[in-house]
CSV table of C-alpha atoms in Angstrom, one decimal:
chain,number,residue,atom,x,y,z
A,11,UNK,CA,18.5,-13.5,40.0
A,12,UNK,CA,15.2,-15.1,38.7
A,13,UNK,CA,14.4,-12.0,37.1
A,14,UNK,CA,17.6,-11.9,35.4
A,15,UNK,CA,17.6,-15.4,34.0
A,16,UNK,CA,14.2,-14.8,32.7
A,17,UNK,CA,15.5,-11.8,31.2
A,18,UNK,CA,18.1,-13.8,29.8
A,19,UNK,CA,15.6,-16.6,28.8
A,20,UNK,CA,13.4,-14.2,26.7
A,21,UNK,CA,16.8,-12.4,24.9
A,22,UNK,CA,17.5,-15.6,23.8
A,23,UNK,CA,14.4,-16.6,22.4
A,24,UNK,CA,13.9,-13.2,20.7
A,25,UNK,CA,17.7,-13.2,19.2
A,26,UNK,CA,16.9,-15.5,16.1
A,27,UNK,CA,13.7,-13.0,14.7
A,28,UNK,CA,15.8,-9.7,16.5
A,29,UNK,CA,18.9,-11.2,14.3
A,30,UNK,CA,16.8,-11.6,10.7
A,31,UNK,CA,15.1,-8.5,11.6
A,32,UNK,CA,18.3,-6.4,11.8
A,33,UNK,CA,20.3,-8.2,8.8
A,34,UNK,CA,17.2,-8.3,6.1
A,35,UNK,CA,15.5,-4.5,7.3
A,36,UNK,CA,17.7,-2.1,10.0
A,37,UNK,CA,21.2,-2.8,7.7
A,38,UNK,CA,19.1,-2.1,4.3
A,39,UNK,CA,17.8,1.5,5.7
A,40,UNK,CA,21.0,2.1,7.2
A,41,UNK,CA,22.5,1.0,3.8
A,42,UNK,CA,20.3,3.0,2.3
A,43,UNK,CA,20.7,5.9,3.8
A,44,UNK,CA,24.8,5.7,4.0
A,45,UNK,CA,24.9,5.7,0.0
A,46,UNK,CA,21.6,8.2,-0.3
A,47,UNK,CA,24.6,11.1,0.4
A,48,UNK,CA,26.6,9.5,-2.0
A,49,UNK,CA,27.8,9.3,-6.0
A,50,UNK,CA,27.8,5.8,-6.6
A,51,UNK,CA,27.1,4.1,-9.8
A,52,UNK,CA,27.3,0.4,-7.7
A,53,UNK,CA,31.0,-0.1,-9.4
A,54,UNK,CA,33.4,2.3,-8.6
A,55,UNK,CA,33.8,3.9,-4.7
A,56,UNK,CA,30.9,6.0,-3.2
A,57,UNK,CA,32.4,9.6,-3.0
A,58,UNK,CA,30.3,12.0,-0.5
A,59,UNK,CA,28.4,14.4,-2.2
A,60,UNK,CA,25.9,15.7,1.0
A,61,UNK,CA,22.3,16.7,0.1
A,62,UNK,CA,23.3,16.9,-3.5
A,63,UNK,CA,21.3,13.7,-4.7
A,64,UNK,CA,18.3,15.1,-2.5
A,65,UNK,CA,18.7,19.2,-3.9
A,66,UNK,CA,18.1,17.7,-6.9
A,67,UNK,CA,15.1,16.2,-6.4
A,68,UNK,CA,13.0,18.9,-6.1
A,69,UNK,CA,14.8,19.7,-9.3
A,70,UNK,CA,13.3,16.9,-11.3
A,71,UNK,CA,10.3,16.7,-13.0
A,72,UNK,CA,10.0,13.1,-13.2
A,73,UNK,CA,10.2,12.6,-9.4
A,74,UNK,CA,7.1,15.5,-9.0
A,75,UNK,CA,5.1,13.5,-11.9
A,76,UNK,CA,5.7,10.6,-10.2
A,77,UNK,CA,4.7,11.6,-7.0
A,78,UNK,CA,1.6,12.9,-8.0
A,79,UNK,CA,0.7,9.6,-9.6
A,80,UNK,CA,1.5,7.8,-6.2
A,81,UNK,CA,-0.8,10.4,-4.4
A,82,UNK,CA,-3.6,9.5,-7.2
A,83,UNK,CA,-3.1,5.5,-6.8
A,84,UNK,CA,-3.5,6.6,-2.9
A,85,UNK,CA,-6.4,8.5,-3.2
A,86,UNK,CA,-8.4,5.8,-5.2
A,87,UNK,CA,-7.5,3.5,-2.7
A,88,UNK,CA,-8.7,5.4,0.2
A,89,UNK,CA,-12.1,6.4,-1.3
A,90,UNK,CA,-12.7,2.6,-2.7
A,91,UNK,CA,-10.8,0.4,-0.9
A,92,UNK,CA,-11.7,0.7,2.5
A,93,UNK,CA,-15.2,1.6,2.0
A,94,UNK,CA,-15.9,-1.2,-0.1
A,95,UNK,CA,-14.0,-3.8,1.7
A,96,UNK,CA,-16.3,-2.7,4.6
A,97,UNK,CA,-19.3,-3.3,3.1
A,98,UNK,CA,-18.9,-6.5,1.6
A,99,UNK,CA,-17.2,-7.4,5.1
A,100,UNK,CA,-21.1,-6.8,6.4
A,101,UNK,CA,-22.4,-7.9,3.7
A,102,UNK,CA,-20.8,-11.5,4.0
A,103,UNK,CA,-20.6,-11.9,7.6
A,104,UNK,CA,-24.1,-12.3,8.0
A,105,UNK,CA,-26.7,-15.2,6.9
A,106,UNK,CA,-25.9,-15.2,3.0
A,107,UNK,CA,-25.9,-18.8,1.3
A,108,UNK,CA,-22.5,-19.3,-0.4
A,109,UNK,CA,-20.4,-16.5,1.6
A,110,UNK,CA,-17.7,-18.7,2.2
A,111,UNK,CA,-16.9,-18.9,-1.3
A,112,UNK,CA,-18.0,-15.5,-2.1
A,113,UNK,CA,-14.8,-14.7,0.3
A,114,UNK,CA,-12.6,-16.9,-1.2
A,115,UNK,CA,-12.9,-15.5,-4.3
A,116,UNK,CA,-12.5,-12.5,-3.4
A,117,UNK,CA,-9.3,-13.4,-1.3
A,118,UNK,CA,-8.0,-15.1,-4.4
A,119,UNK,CA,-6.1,-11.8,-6.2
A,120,UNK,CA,-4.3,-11.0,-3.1
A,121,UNK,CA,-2.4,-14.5,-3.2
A,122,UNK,CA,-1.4,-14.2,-6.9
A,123,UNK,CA,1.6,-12.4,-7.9
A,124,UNK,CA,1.4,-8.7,-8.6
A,125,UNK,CA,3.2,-9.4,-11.9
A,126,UNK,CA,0.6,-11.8,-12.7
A,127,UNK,CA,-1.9,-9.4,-12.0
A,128,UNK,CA,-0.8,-6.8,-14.0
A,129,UNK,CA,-0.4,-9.0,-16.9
A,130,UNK,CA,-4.3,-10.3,-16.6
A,131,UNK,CA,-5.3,-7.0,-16.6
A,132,UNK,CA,-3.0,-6.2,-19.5
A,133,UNK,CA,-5.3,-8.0,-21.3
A,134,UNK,CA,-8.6,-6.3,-20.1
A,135,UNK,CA,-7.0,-2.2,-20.5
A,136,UNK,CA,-4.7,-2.5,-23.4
A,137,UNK,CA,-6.3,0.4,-25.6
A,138,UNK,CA,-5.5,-1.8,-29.0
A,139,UNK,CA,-5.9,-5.4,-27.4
A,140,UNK,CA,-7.9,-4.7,-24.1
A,141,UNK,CA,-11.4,-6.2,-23.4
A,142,UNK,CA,-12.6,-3.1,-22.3
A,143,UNK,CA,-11.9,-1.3,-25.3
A,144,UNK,CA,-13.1,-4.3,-27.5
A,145,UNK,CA,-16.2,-4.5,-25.7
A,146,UNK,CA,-16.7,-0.8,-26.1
A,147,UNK,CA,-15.7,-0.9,-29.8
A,148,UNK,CA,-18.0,-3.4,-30.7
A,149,UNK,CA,-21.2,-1.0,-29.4
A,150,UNK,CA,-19.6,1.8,-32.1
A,151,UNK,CA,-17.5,3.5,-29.1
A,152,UNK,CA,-14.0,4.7,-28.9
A,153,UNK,CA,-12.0,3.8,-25.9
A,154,UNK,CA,-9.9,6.0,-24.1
A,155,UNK,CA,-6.4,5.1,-23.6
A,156,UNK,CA,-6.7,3.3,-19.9
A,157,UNK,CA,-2.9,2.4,-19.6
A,158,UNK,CA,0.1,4.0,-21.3
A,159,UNK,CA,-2.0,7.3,-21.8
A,160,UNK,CA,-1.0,11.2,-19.9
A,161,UNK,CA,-4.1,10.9,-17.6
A,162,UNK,CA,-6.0,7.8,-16.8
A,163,UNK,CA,-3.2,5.7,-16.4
A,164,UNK,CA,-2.5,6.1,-12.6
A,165,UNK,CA,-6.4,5.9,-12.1
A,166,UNK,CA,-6.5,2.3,-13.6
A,167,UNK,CA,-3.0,1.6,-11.6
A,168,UNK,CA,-5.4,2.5,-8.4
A,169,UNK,CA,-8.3,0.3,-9.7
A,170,UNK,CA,-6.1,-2.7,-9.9
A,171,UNK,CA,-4.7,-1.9,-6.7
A,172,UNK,CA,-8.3,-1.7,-5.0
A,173,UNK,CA,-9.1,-5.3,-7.1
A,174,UNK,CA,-6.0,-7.2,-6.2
A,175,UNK,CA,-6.1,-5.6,-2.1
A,176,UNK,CA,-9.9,-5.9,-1.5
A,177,UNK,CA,-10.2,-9.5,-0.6
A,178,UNK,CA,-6.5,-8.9,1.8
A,179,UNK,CA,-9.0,-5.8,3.7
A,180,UNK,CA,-12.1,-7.6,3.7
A,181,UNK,CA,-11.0,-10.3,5.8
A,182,UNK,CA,-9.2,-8.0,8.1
A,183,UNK,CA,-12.8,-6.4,8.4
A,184,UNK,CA,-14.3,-9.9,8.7
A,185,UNK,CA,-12.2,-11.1,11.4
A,186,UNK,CA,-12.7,-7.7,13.5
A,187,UNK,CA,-16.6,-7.9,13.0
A,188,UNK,CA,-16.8,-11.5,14.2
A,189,UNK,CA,-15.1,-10.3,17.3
A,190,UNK,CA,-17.4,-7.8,18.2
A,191,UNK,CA,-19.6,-9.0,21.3
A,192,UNK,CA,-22.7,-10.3,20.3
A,193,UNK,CA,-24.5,-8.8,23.9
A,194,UNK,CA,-24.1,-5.1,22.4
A,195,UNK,CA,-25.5,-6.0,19.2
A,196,UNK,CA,-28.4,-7.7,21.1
A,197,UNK,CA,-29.0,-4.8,23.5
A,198,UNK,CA,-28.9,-2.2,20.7
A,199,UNK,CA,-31.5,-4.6,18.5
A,200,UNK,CA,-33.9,-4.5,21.5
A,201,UNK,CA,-33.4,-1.1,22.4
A,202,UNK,CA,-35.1,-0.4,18.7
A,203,UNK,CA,-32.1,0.4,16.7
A,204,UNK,CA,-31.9,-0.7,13.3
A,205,UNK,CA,-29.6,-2.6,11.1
A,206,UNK,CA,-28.2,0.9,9.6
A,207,UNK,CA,-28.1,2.4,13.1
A,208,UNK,CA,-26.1,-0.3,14.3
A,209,UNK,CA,-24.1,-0.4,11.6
A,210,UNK,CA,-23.6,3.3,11.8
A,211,UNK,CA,-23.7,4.0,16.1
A,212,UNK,CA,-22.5,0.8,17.3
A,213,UNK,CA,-20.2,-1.5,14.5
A,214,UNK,CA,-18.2,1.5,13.2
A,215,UNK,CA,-16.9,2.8,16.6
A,216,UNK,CA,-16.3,-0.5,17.7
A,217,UNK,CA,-13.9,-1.2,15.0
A,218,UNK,CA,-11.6,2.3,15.1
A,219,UNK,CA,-8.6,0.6,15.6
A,220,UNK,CA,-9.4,-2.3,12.7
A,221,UNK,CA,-9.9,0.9,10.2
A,222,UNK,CA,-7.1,2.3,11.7
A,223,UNK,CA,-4.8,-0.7,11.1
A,224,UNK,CA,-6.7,-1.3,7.5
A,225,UNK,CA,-5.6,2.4,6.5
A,226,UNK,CA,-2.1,2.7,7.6
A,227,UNK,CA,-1.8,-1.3,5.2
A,228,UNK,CA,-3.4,0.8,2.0
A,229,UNK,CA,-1.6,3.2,2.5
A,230,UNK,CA,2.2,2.0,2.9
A,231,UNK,CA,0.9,-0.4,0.3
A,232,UNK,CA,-0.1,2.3,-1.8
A,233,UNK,CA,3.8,3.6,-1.7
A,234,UNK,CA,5.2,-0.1,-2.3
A,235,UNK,CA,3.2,-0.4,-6.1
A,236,UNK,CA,5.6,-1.2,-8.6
A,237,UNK,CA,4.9,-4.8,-10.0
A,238,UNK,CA,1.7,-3.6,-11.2
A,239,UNK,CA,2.8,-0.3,-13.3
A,240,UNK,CA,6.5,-2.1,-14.5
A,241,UNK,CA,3.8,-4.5,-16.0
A,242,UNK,CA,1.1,-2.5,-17.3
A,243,UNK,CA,3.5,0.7,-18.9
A,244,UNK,CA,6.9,0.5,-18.1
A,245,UNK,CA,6.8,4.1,-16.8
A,246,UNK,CA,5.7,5.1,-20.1
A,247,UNK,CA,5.2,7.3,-22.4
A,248,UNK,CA,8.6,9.3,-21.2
A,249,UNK,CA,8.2,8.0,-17.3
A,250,UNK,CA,4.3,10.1,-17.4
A,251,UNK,CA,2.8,7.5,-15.7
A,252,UNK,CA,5.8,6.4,-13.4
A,253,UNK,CA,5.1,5.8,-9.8
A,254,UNK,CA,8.2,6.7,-6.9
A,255,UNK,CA,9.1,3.1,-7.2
A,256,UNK,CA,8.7,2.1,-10.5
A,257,UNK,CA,10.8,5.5,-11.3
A,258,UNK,CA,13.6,4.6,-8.2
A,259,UNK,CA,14.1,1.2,-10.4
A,260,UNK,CA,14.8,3.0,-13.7
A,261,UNK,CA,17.3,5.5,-11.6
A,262,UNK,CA,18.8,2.8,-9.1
A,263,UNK,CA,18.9,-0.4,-11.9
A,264,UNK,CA,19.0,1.4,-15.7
A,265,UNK,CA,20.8,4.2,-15.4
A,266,UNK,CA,22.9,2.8,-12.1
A,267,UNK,CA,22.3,5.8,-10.6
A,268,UNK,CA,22.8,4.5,-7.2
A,269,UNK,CA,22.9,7.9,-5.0
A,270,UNK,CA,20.3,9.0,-6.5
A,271,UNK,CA,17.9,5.8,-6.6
A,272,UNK,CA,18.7,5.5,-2.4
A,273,UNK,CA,18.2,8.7,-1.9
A,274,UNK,CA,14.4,8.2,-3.7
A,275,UNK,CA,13.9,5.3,-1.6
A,276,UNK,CA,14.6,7.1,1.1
A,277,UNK,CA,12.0,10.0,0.6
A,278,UNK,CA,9.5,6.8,0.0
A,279,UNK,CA,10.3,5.6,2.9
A,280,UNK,CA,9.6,8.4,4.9
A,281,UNK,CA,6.7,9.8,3.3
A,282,UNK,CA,5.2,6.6,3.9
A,283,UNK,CA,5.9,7.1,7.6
A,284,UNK,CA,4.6,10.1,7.8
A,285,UNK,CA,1.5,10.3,5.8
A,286,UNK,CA,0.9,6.8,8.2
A,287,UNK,CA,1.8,8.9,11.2
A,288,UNK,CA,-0.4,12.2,10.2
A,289,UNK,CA,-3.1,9.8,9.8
A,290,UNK,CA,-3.0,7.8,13.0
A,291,UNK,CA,-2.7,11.2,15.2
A,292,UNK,CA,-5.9,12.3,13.1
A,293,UNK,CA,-7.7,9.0,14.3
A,294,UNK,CA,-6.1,9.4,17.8
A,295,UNK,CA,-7.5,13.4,18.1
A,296,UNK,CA,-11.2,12.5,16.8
A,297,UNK,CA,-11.5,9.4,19.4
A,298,UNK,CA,-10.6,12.2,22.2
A,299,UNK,CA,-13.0,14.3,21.0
């Protein structure tokens, strides 16, 4: 009986969060999902359709362009992102004069709004207004078209991605270095090792899960960019530099498309999952070996 009142006792306590939980995230999948088999235009009644909305998909060539921009944003977050957040976690956690407000300032883009961020930087790769391109300019060069072009757009996406999430990682990194126990560092110092070996032999297998949990952030954040690129292009020119969710808010909210937009969120959703899960059993299978 006293295990069952404390049963009772911790259901209780967990209902409020277990009740927002389910109203604001499980019914908005489930939702999701319901209206992803569907034709619904967000007026009229949803009429079953099956897989149509997700045959034709693999159909459209916005959706693959738009993918393969997500995958670049990805990529130039995984090379510089975690990398760098690393280093300059190292790099301020030890005996530098001014780190604390070296940190701040480099926290300070991840608590400003993404559609404030894109419009700084608006101001810094706009080919005809840009700093970058009037700096450049002003030395006799021509600048390439950073945002709105065919090519480099999704790059500078990933950029500002890497500047606005770098101070967010850092202090992830910062908080799981200062954990670390100072007698292994010490032992490893007088055992000969230097700073690089430690760095390399002893901090970085000590902090597998923390790169673990900073990877699987980057990259579901990776799939979640949409202020940035609604901001900086608009999708454009013709939706070629359209992310999946930038290009799931023109279907679901312009054209009211609203099979096809859940149905897009839904693929988001999952490939998010799995490129997340794929990665974690990779981490998983090298610490066994």
């Amino acid at each position: 009986m006293v295990w069952l009142s404390r049963r009772w006792q911790l259901l209780l306590m967990l209902a409020p969060a277990l009740l927002v939980f389910s109203v604001y995230l499980v019914y908005p999948v489930v939702y999701s999902v319901f209206y992803s088999f569907s034709d619904y235009n967000g007026v009229s009644k949803p009429k079953y359709v099956g897989a149509t909305n997700y045959r034709a998909m693999t159909h459209d060539d916005v959706f693959w362009s738009s993918l393969r921009n997500t995958m670049v944003v990805l990529g130039v977050a995984l090379v510089l992102l975690i990398p760098l957040a690393f280093l300059l976690a190292v790099l301020l956690s030890g005996p530098i004069k001014g780190a604390g407000a070296l940190r701040a300032l480099i926290f300070a883009p991840a608590i400003v709004a993404p559609i404030l961020v894109g419009l700084i930087w608006v101001f810094i790769l706009d080919p005809h207004i840009g700093l970058v391109n009037g700096f450049l300019s002003s030395l006799g060069f021509a600048g390439p078209q950073w945002i709105g072009g065919t090519s480099l757009t999704p790059l500078s996406v990933g950029l500002v991605y890497v500047w606005q999430t770098l101070g967010f990682v850092l202090t992830i990194f910062y908080a799981g270095l200062k954990m670390l126990p100072r007698d292994v560092m010490e032992a490893s110092a007088l055992d000969g090792a230097s700073r690089w070996q430690q760095l390399r032999y002893v901090t970085v297998p000590m902090l597998q899960e923390t790169f673990g949990i900073c990877t699987v952030l980057v990259i579901t954040g990776a799939f979640k960019v949409f202020e940035l690129v609604y901001v900086l292009t608009g999708g454009g020119p013709v939706h070629l530099s359209d992310v999946l969710v930038s290009y799931m808010y023109y279907v679901t909210f312009r054209l009211q498309n609203y099979g096809y937009g859940m149905a897009l969120a839904v693929v988001i959703c999952l490939l998010g999952v799995v490129v997340s899960l794929a990665y974690l059993s990779f981490l998983r299978r090298r610490r066994r070996a």
